[in-house]
Short mmCIF file of C-alpha atoms in Angstrom, two decimals:
data_model
loop_
_atom_site.label_atom_id
_atom_site.label_comp_id
_atom_site.label_asym_id
_atom_site.label_seq_id
_atom_site.Cartn_x
_atom_site.Cartn_y
_atom_site.Cartn_z
CA MET A 1 47.71 5.22 7.43
CA GLU A 2 47.11 4.28 3.56
CA THR A 3 45.81 6.62 0.87
CA ALA A 4 43.87 6.39 -1.95
CA ASP A 5 41.78 8.60 -4.52
CA LEU A 6 38.66 6.63 -3.63
CA ILE A 7 36.78 5.10 -1.30
CA VAL A 8 33.55 3.42 -1.61
CA ILE A 9 31.57 2.13 1.68
CA GLY A 10 29.48 -0.67 0.58
CA SER A 11 29.28 -3.16 -2.54
CA GLY A 12 25.85 -2.43 -3.76
CA GLN A 13 24.80 -2.35 -6.97
CA GLY A 14 25.83 1.50 -7.51
CA GLY A 15 29.38 1.35 -5.47
CA ILE A 16 30.72 -1.91 -7.47
CA PRO A 17 30.66 -0.42 -10.94
CA LEU A 18 31.73 3.02 -9.50
CA ALA A 19 35.06 1.24 -8.03
CA THR A 20 35.32 -0.88 -10.54
CA ASP A 21 35.63 2.15 -13.15
CA PHE A 22 37.71 4.03 -11.10
CA ALA A 23 40.38 1.75 -10.45
CA LYS A 24 40.37 0.68 -14.33
CA ALA A 25 40.87 3.99 -15.01
CA GLY A 26 44.22 4.02 -12.96
CA HIS A 27 43.16 5.21 -9.53
CA LYS A 28 43.35 3.60 -6.59
CA VAL A 29 40.55 2.22 -4.90
CA VAL A 30 39.62 0.98 -1.61
CA LEU A 31 36.10 -0.59 -1.43
CA PHE A 32 34.96 -1.75 2.62
CA GLU A 33 32.28 -4.43 2.81
CA ARG A 34 31.23 -5.58 6.14
CA ASP A 35 29.00 -8.44 4.60
CA ALA A 36 28.80 -10.52 1.26
CA LEU A 37 29.40 -8.62 -1.67
CA GLY A 38 27.35 -7.40 -4.13
CA GLY A 39 25.09 -5.81 -1.77
CA SER A 40 20.95 -6.94 -0.82
CA CYS A 41 20.08 -7.46 -4.68
CA VAL A 42 22.62 -10.25 -5.60
CA ASN A 43 22.58 -11.59 -1.80
CA TYR A 44 19.22 -11.43 -0.19
CA GLY A 45 16.92 -9.51 -2.73
CA CYS A 46 16.40 -9.27 -6.40
CA THR A 47 18.66 -12.27 -7.35
CA PRO A 48 17.23 -14.99 -5.35
CA SER A 49 13.64 -13.60 -4.52
CA LYS A 50 12.72 -13.74 -8.52
CA ALA A 51 14.52 -17.29 -8.83
CA PHE A 52 12.79 -18.65 -5.91
CA LEU A 53 9.50 -17.14 -7.80
CA ALA A 54 10.25 -18.68 -10.65
CA ALA A 55 9.35 -21.39 -9.12
CA ALA A 56 6.58 -20.41 -7.01
CA HIS A 57 4.68 -18.80 -9.79
CA ALA A 58 5.56 -21.80 -12.13
CA ALA A 59 3.46 -24.07 -9.23
CA GLY A 60 1.13 -21.32 -8.76
CA ARG A 61 0.10 -21.08 -12.10
CA ALA A 62 -0.17 -25.06 -12.59
CA ARG A 63 -2.47 -25.18 -9.73
CA GLN A 64 -4.66 -22.50 -11.41
CA ALA A 65 -4.46 -23.80 -14.47
CA ALA A 66 -7.89 -25.74 -14.05
CA LYS A 67 -10.30 -23.10 -16.00
CA LEU A 68 -8.12 -24.04 -19.18
CA GLY A 69 -9.12 -27.72 -18.66
CA ILE A 70 -6.01 -28.09 -17.33
CA ASN A 71 -6.08 -31.12 -13.88
CA THR A 72 -2.52 -30.75 -12.71
CA GLN A 73 -1.01 -32.30 -9.14
CA VAL A 74 2.15 -30.17 -8.82
CA GLN A 75 4.66 -31.76 -6.53
CA VAL A 76 7.16 -29.38 -4.90
CA ASP A 77 10.78 -30.26 -4.04
CA PHE A 78 11.49 -27.93 -1.92
CA PRO A 79 15.22 -28.23 -0.66
CA ARG A 80 15.97 -28.34 -4.54
CA VAL A 81 14.06 -25.22 -5.30
CA MET A 82 16.40 -23.55 -2.33
CA GLU A 83 19.24 -25.11 -3.47
CA ARG A 84 18.81 -23.51 -6.44
CA VAL A 85 18.08 -20.37 -5.57
CA ARG A 86 20.93 -20.54 -3.27
CA GLY A 87 23.43 -22.02 -6.32
CA ILE A 88 22.16 -18.62 -8.43
CA ARG A 89 23.12 -16.13 -5.48
CA ALA A 90 26.39 -17.81 -4.83
CA ARG A 91 27.19 -17.90 -8.99
CA PHE A 92 26.40 -13.87 -8.67
CA ASN A 93 28.57 -13.43 -5.61
CA GLN A 94 31.52 -14.85 -7.01
CA GLY A 95 31.04 -12.70 -10.55
CA VAL A 96 31.09 -9.85 -8.21
CA ARG A 97 34.41 -10.87 -6.68
CA GLN A 98 35.82 -11.77 -9.90
CA ARG A 99 35.01 -8.25 -10.93
CA LEU A 100 36.32 -6.09 -8.32
CA GLU A 101 39.57 -8.41 -8.53
CA ASN A 102 39.72 -8.24 -12.35
CA ALA A 103 40.04 -4.24 -11.53
CA ARG A 104 41.95 -4.76 -9.12
CA VAL A 105 40.09 -2.54 -6.58
CA GLN A 106 41.62 -3.40 -3.24
CA VAL A 107 38.66 -4.95 -0.84
CA VAL A 108 38.99 -4.71 3.07
CA CYS A 109 35.52 -7.13 4.47
CA ALA A 110 35.18 -5.19 7.44
CA GLU A 111 32.68 -2.88 9.35
CA ALA A 112 34.09 0.82 8.23
CA SER A 113 33.43 4.06 10.24
CA PHE A 114 34.59 7.35 9.39
CA THR A 115 37.48 8.93 11.95
CA GLY A 116 37.81 12.00 10.64
CA GLU A 117 36.81 14.05 7.64
CA ARG A 118 37.93 12.17 4.77
CA ILE A 119 39.04 8.97 6.73
CA VAL A 120 37.77 5.86 6.85
CA THR A 121 38.86 3.18 9.71
CA SER A 122 38.09 -0.52 9.67
CA LYS A 123 39.39 -2.76 12.82
CA ASP A 124 42.89 -3.11 11.48
CA VAL A 125 42.96 -0.29 8.00
CA THR A 126 42.74 2.80 7.99
CA VAL A 127 42.35 4.85 4.63
CA GLN A 128 42.36 8.95 3.41
CA ALA A 129 40.83 9.72 0.18
CA PRO A 130 39.32 13.00 -1.50
CA LEU A 131 36.84 11.29 -2.67
CA ILE A 132 34.24 9.09 -0.58
CA VAL A 133 31.23 7.13 -1.84
CA ILE A 134 28.61 5.86 0.85
CA ASN A 135 26.61 2.88 -0.96
CA THR A 136 25.30 0.73 2.38
CA GLY A 137 21.38 0.28 1.73
CA THR A 138 19.26 -0.61 4.14
CA SER A 139 18.27 -3.40 6.18
CA SER A 140 15.14 -4.85 7.60
CA ALA A 141 13.23 -2.35 10.58
CA ILE A 142 12.17 -4.78 13.79
CA PRO A 143 9.19 -3.53 15.13
CA ASP A 144 9.56 -3.73 19.20
CA ILE A 145 7.14 -6.68 19.53
CA PRO A 146 7.45 -8.28 23.47
CA GLY A 147 8.94 -11.66 22.85
CA LEU A 148 10.00 -11.01 19.40
CA ALA A 149 13.58 -10.89 20.12
CA GLY A 150 16.25 -13.99 20.04
CA THR A 151 13.69 -16.11 18.16
CA PRO A 152 14.70 -17.51 15.18
CA TYR A 153 12.61 -15.11 12.99
CA LEU A 154 12.30 -14.86 8.72
CA THR A 155 13.18 -11.37 7.01
CA ASN A 156 14.49 -11.23 3.12
CA ARG A 157 18.20 -11.53 5.09
CA ASN A 158 17.88 -15.11 6.06
CA PHE A 159 14.83 -16.64 3.69
CA PHE A 160 16.92 -17.69 1.32
CA ASP A 161 18.38 -19.74 3.88
CA LEU A 162 15.54 -22.19 4.73
CA LYS A 163 16.16 -25.58 4.25
CA GLU A 164 12.78 -27.00 4.54
CA LEU A 165 9.14 -26.04 3.42
CA PRO A 166 7.25 -24.66 6.86
CA LYS A 167 3.56 -26.19 7.12
CA ARG A 168 2.34 -22.78 8.35
CA LEU A 169 3.71 -19.03 7.67
CA LEU A 170 2.59 -16.10 9.38
CA VAL A 171 3.83 -12.83 7.80
CA ILE A 172 3.99 -9.47 9.97
CA GLY A 173 3.94 -6.98 6.86
CA ALA A 174 2.32 -6.95 3.50
CA GLY A 175 4.22 -4.83 1.52
CA TYR A 176 6.10 -6.08 -1.66
CA ILE A 177 8.86 -7.68 0.25
CA GLY A 178 5.98 -9.67 2.40
CA LEU A 179 3.60 -9.92 -0.57
CA GLU A 180 6.43 -11.41 -2.90
CA LEU A 181 7.66 -14.17 -0.69
CA GLY A 182 4.36 -14.65 1.39
CA GLN A 183 2.46 -15.28 -1.83
CA GLY A 184 5.45 -17.28 -2.63
CA LEU A 185 5.58 -19.63 -0.27
CA ALA A 186 2.02 -20.17 -0.22
CA ARG A 187 2.19 -21.47 -3.67
CA LEU A 188 4.87 -23.37 -3.14
CA GLY A 189 2.57 -25.28 -0.28
CA SER A 190 2.35 -23.01 3.03
CA GLU A 191 -0.65 -22.17 4.76
CA THR A 192 0.04 -18.52 4.54
CA HIS A 193 -1.28 -16.02 7.32
CA LEU A 194 -0.76 -11.94 6.52
CA ILE A 195 -0.83 -9.67 9.51
CA VAL A 196 -2.10 -6.08 8.28
CA ARG A 197 -1.95 -3.47 10.19
CA GLY A 198 -4.10 -1.17 8.00
CA ASP A 199 -7.01 -2.15 6.03
CA ARG A 200 -5.20 -2.81 2.55
CA VAL A 201 -1.98 -4.92 1.18
CA LEU A 202 0.77 -2.69 -0.45
CA ALA A 203 -1.09 0.72 0.30
CA GLN A 204 1.11 3.25 -0.65
CA GLU A 205 -0.85 1.88 -4.38
CA GLU A 206 -3.79 2.73 -5.44
CA ALA A 207 -6.95 1.24 -3.62
CA ASP A 208 -8.04 -0.53 -6.55
CA VAL A 209 -4.30 -2.16 -6.86
CA SER A 210 -4.75 -3.58 -3.15
CA GLN A 211 -7.96 -4.73 -3.71
CA THR A 212 -6.77 -6.71 -6.73
CA LEU A 213 -3.89 -8.28 -5.22
CA ALA A 214 -5.93 -8.94 -1.90
CA ALA A 215 -8.31 -11.16 -4.49
CA ALA A 216 -5.48 -12.78 -5.98
CA LEU A 217 -3.92 -13.61 -2.74
CA GLN A 218 -7.14 -15.32 -1.71
CA LEU A 219 -7.31 -17.66 -4.96
CA ASP A 220 -4.39 -18.86 -3.72
CA GLY A 221 -5.43 -19.95 -0.24
CA ILE A 222 -3.85 -17.07 1.67
CA SER A 223 -5.34 -15.64 4.75
CA VAL A 224 -5.26 -12.28 5.57
CA HIS A 225 -6.08 -10.31 8.72
CA PHE A 226 -6.61 -6.40 8.58
CA GLN A 227 -6.25 -3.69 11.08
CA VAL A 228 -4.49 -6.10 13.86
CA ASN A 229 -1.60 -5.61 15.41
CA VAL A 230 1.39 -8.25 16.90
CA GLU A 231 0.45 -7.72 20.31
CA GLN A 232 2.91 -10.87 21.68
CA VAL A 233 5.29 -13.31 20.07
CA ASP A 234 5.44 -16.35 21.70
CA TYR A 235 7.90 -19.38 20.52
CA ASN A 236 8.15 -22.78 21.82
CA ASN A 237 8.27 -26.43 20.36
CA ASN A 238 9.73 -24.83 17.36
CA ILE A 239 6.11 -23.41 16.63
CA PHE A 240 5.18 -19.30 16.64
CA THR A 241 2.18 -18.19 18.44
CA LEU A 242 1.44 -14.97 18.06
CA THR A 243 -1.57 -12.70 19.58
CA LEU A 244 -3.52 -10.40 18.20
CA SER A 245 -4.78 -6.61 19.24
CA ASN A 246 -8.03 -8.64 17.96
CA GLY A 247 -8.14 -11.22 20.60
CA GLU A 248 -6.84 -13.88 17.92
CA SER A 249 -4.02 -15.51 18.27
CA LEU A 250 -2.75 -17.56 14.96
CA ALA A 251 0.33 -20.28 15.42
CA GLY A 252 2.76 -21.46 12.66
CA GLU A 253 6.36 -22.98 12.09
CA ALA A 254 7.80 -19.80 10.49
CA LEU A 255 7.40 -15.99 11.48
CA MET A 256 8.54 -13.78 8.97
CA VAL A 257 9.01 -9.85 9.68
CA VAL A 258 9.07 -7.68 6.87
CA ILE A 259 8.02 -4.23 8.15
CA GLY A 260 9.94 -1.64 5.85
CA ARG A 261 13.50 -0.67 5.94
CA LYS A 262 15.97 1.45 7.96
CA PRO A 263 19.30 2.92 6.60
CA ASN A 264 22.54 1.01 7.26
CA THR A 265 24.61 4.15 8.58
CA ASP A 266 24.57 3.92 12.50
CA ALA A 267 28.06 2.34 12.90
CA LEU A 268 29.71 4.92 9.98
CA ASN A 269 30.12 7.41 12.63
CA VAL A 270 29.48 10.25 10.36
CA ALA A 271 29.36 13.17 12.85
CA ALA A 272 33.44 12.45 12.68
CA ALA A 273 33.20 13.37 8.93
CA GLY A 274 30.62 16.09 9.44
CA VAL A 275 27.84 14.34 7.33
CA GLU A 276 24.65 14.63 8.71
CA LEU A 277 21.83 12.03 8.71
CA ASP A 278 18.00 13.12 8.32
CA LYS A 279 15.48 11.84 11.21
CA LYS A 280 15.04 8.52 9.60
CA GLY A 281 19.25 8.34 9.49
CA PHE A 282 19.10 8.30 6.16
CA ILE A 283 21.97 10.32 4.75
CA LYS A 284 21.37 13.94 3.61
CA ILE A 285 22.42 14.83 -0.14
CA ASN A 286 21.67 17.27 -2.51
CA ASP A 287 21.04 16.83 -6.26
CA GLN A 288 23.98 16.04 -7.36
CA PHE A 289 24.44 13.24 -4.51
CA GLN A 290 26.65 15.47 -2.24
CA THR A 291 26.54 15.09 1.73
CA THR A 292 27.06 18.00 4.20
CA THR A 293 30.55 17.21 3.66
CA GLN A 294 32.61 18.63 0.57
CA GLY A 295 34.18 15.42 -1.29
CA ILE A 296 31.92 12.91 -0.10
CA TYR A 297 28.63 11.28 -1.58
CA ALA A 298 25.93 8.86 -0.93
CA ILE A 299 23.74 7.06 -3.31
CA GLY A 300 21.35 4.03 -3.17
CA ASP A 301 18.54 3.89 -0.68
CA ALA A 302 20.78 4.54 2.28
CA ALA A 303 20.27 8.19 1.13
CA GLY A 304 16.84 7.97 1.03
CA GLN A 305 16.39 7.09 -2.93
CA PRO A 306 13.85 4.44 -4.07
CA ALA A 307 15.46 1.27 -2.53
CA PHE A 308 15.75 -0.51 -6.18
CA THR A 309 18.22 -1.84 -7.35
CA HIS A 310 18.00 0.06 -10.93
CA VAL A 311 17.93 2.93 -8.92
CA SER A 312 21.16 2.57 -7.06
CA TRP A 313 22.84 1.69 -11.00
CA GLU A 314 21.63 5.04 -12.17
CA ASP A 315 22.82 7.00 -9.02
CA TYR A 316 26.07 5.50 -10.08
CA ARG A 317 26.04 6.52 -14.02
CA ARG A 318 24.80 9.97 -12.36
CA LEU A 319 27.49 10.42 -10.03
CA LYS A 320 30.05 8.85 -12.25
CA ALA A 321 29.07 11.94 -15.01
CA ILE A 322 28.95 14.44 -12.34
CA LEU A 323 32.55 13.70 -10.78
CA CYS A 324 33.37 13.85 -14.76
CA GLY A 325 31.98 17.39 -15.27
CA GLU A 326 28.62 16.59 -16.77
CA GLN A 327 25.18 18.80 -15.20
CA ARG A 328 23.68 15.63 -14.50
CA THR A 329 21.19 15.24 -11.29
CA ARG A 330 19.57 12.71 -9.25
CA SER A 331 16.41 13.89 -10.38
CA ASP A 332 17.18 13.83 -14.39
CA ARG A 333 15.32 10.66 -14.56
CA VAL A 334 11.89 9.21 -15.09
CA LEU A 335 11.54 6.33 -12.23
CA GLY A 336 9.51 2.79 -12.47
CA TYR A 337 9.17 0.06 -10.71
CA ALA A 338 7.49 -3.14 -10.34
CA VAL A 339 6.45 -5.60 -7.79
CA TYR A 340 6.81 -9.29 -8.68
CA THR A 341 3.43 -10.72 -7.17
CA GLU A 342 0.62 -12.55 -9.13
CA PRO A 343 -0.73 -10.63 -10.61
CA GLN A 344 2.39 -8.37 -11.27
CA VAL A 345 2.17 -4.39 -10.67
CA GLY A 346 4.51 -2.17 -12.80
CA ARG A 347 4.39 1.60 -11.84
CA VAL A 348 5.82 4.51 -13.48
CA GLY A 349 5.75 8.29 -12.75
CA MET A 350 2.33 9.83 -10.95
CA THR A 351 -0.95 8.22 -9.93
CA LEU A 352 -4.02 10.37 -10.70
CA GLU A 353 -4.14 11.46 -7.12
CA GLN A 354 -0.25 12.72 -6.73
CA ALA A 355 -0.63 14.68 -9.95
CA THR A 356 -3.79 16.46 -8.81
CA LYS A 357 -2.63 17.31 -5.54
CA GLN A 358 0.56 19.39 -7.21
CA GLY A 359 -2.20 21.52 -9.22
CA ILE A 360 -1.75 19.80 -12.44
CA ASN A 361 -4.90 19.60 -15.12
CA ALA A 362 -4.41 15.58 -15.26
CA ARG A 363 -7.08 13.02 -15.95
CA ALA A 364 -6.64 8.73 -16.07
CA VAL A 365 -8.13 6.51 -17.82
CA THR A 366 -8.66 2.72 -17.46
CA LEU A 367 -9.06 -0.77 -18.96
CA PRO A 368 -10.02 -3.75 -16.98
CA ILE A 369 -7.64 -6.76 -18.22
CA ASP A 370 -10.88 -8.93 -18.54
CA GLN A 371 -11.82 -6.62 -21.45
CA ILE A 372 -8.19 -7.45 -23.43
CA ALA A 373 -8.50 -10.39 -25.91
CA ARG A 374 -5.00 -11.90 -24.85
CA GLY A 375 -6.04 -11.31 -21.01
CA ILE A 376 -9.79 -13.42 -21.87
CA GLU A 377 -7.88 -16.46 -24.30
CA TRP A 378 -5.58 -16.70 -21.36
CA GLY A 379 -7.69 -16.67 -18.57
CA HIS A 380 -6.18 -14.13 -16.58
CA ASP A 381 -9.06 -12.35 -15.27
CA LEU A 382 -7.37 -9.74 -12.27
CA GLY A 383 -5.91 -6.80 -13.30
CA PHE A 384 -6.32 -3.33 -15.32
CA TYR A 385 -3.70 -0.69 -17.29
CA ARG A 386 -4.22 2.96 -16.14
CA MET A 387 -2.32 5.63 -17.55
CA VAL A 388 -2.30 9.63 -16.06
CA ILE A 389 -1.86 12.38 -18.60
CA ASP A 390 -2.17 16.35 -18.36
CA ARG A 391 -4.68 17.69 -20.06
CA ASP A 392 -3.24 21.06 -20.74
CA THR A 393 -0.05 19.39 -22.56
CA ASN A 394 -0.90 15.77 -23.17
CA LYS A 395 2.16 14.34 -21.65
CA ILE A 396 2.08 10.92 -20.19
CA LEU A 397 2.22 11.55 -16.35
CA GLY A 398 2.70 8.10 -15.21
CA ALA A 399 0.94 4.40 -15.56
CA THR A 400 -0.45 1.96 -13.40
CA LEU A 401 -0.35 -2.18 -14.40
CA VAL A 402 -1.79 -4.42 -12.59
CA GLY A 403 -1.76 -7.77 -14.40
CA TYR A 404 0.19 -10.86 -16.27
CA GLU A 405 4.15 -9.72 -16.67
CA THR A 406 3.64 -5.98 -16.31
CA ALA A 407 6.82 -5.46 -15.11
CA GLU A 408 7.94 -5.83 -18.76
CA LEU A 409 4.75 -4.03 -20.27
CA VAL A 410 5.80 -1.15 -18.06
CA HIS A 411 8.76 0.08 -20.03
CA VAL A 412 6.71 1.48 -22.79
CA PHE A 413 5.39 3.72 -20.52
CA LEU A 414 8.95 4.72 -18.92
CA SER A 415 10.10 5.43 -22.70
CA LEU A 416 7.29 7.34 -23.70
CA MET A 417 7.65 9.38 -20.53
CA GLU A 418 11.59 9.65 -20.67
CA ALA A 419 11.05 11.21 -24.44
CA ASP A 420 8.50 13.78 -23.31
CA ALA A 421 5.95 12.03 -25.60
CA THR A 422 2.13 12.88 -25.78
CA TRP A 423 -0.34 10.19 -25.51
CA GLN A 424 -0.91 10.51 -29.24
CA VAL A 425 2.18 8.47 -30.13
CA LEU A 426 0.95 5.92 -27.85
CA GLU A 427 -2.60 6.13 -29.59
CA GLN A 428 -1.17 5.97 -32.78
CA SER A 429 0.94 3.29 -32.41
CA VAL A 430 0.29 -0.35 -33.97
CA HIS A 431 0.69 -3.12 -31.70
CA ILE A 432 0.88 -6.71 -32.42
CA HIS A 433 -2.51 -8.77 -32.21
CA PRO A 434 -2.90 -10.99 -29.98
CA THR A 435 -0.55 -9.48 -27.23
CA TYR A 436 -1.02 -7.77 -24.21
CA GLY A 437 0.89 -4.70 -25.39
CA GLU A 438 -1.63 -4.52 -27.84
CA ALA A 439 -3.98 -3.22 -25.17
CA LEU A 440 -1.68 -0.23 -24.73
CA PRO A 441 -2.39 1.89 -27.70
CA SER A 442 -6.64 0.73 -26.73
CA LEU A 443 -5.87 2.32 -22.95
CA ALA A 444 -5.01 5.62 -25.15
CA ARG A 445 -7.96 5.22 -27.29
CA LEU A 446 -10.02 5.80 -24.59
CA LEU A 447 -8.88 9.27 -24.39
CA ILE A 448 -10.65 10.05 -27.46
CA GLU A 449 -13.55 7.94 -26.75
CA ASP A 450 -14.09 10.38 -23.28
CA ASP A 451 -13.62 13.68 -24.97
#
């Protein structure tokens, strides 16, 4: 049995910097990774998806430029698009490998499981350490639909291995992955159908966010089938046929299943270490990331944290500070996220409904993007900016931005909220004209007008 100072299980965006920092400080670090180094972000998440969407949205914008008086004929070289995506992914993956090698982290490329309280074993390596960090992430949840198993359906895990553009794409699920990749293939030329169990897309967001995105998808020619379930999947002669609960059937050359995520904890045998899981299989942690076993911590989405790279990265920064004796917690931060459809969705903090449910005396103001000078000039009609504030303290509680590049704009609210600023700080700011950012002080000024 080997000994180490730190064991990291999983090479996601929190585990990698933690492992390299400790190794550079002179500690012996062993990292176990059963799959590609870099975790989901580098290999089948942020990096390849946004490289893919760069091409898809370029094509979509060109096609929709007719209202500006620009008529174009778009020709998509899909193999070249995907070759570029895979090239960027490979470069990032190699960068992770080089970073670990330079830091002299011992990497074990194998499935890891606990065989004792602080003992981790792969097929031919057993390591004991006083400190263990679990960073195993999540993977696609697959529904138990008759006929689905054994077919070559897509998830975000194998989507980027596509070599040819499918003539018809069927998507089960309407969360952010389904919308991003589904809209992306539609903009590159696939006839796309979304099968939605509920009555709206991106159902975790406010209703008008869903309505705006549904309108945008329709502009791209995407068919959205609401309030239906898939009862049967048939795959014959390279064609998927879905039987829906409303009696209809849909056929396509590709099927993508994106109904949600599940934690990668099944193979860990955490019971051997005394680590407890919740009912959904996520690792139980306290506010300092510690599991139910002393010396074992968990970060990222395997521990039920929001499934975003920046969250895992900030988990790493906080856990490192905690291990160094600082008073940090996983809650001492303002969290935001974005959906990279077009229009984009930028989100931070609470919605009005969420604030009201917590008993906060809150109010919201909304500014449609078609009332913003830059939106009118650029022909962007869909979207809005919304801010939620606490009436009693004037603090900003949250923001929802739907529109062009709102993933960038939402950082204004992130910074203001991190600084505990009031909405008056934004109202008094002088933003450049004409920009989309100029509308943020205008949004705040609606609070004055409404008084």
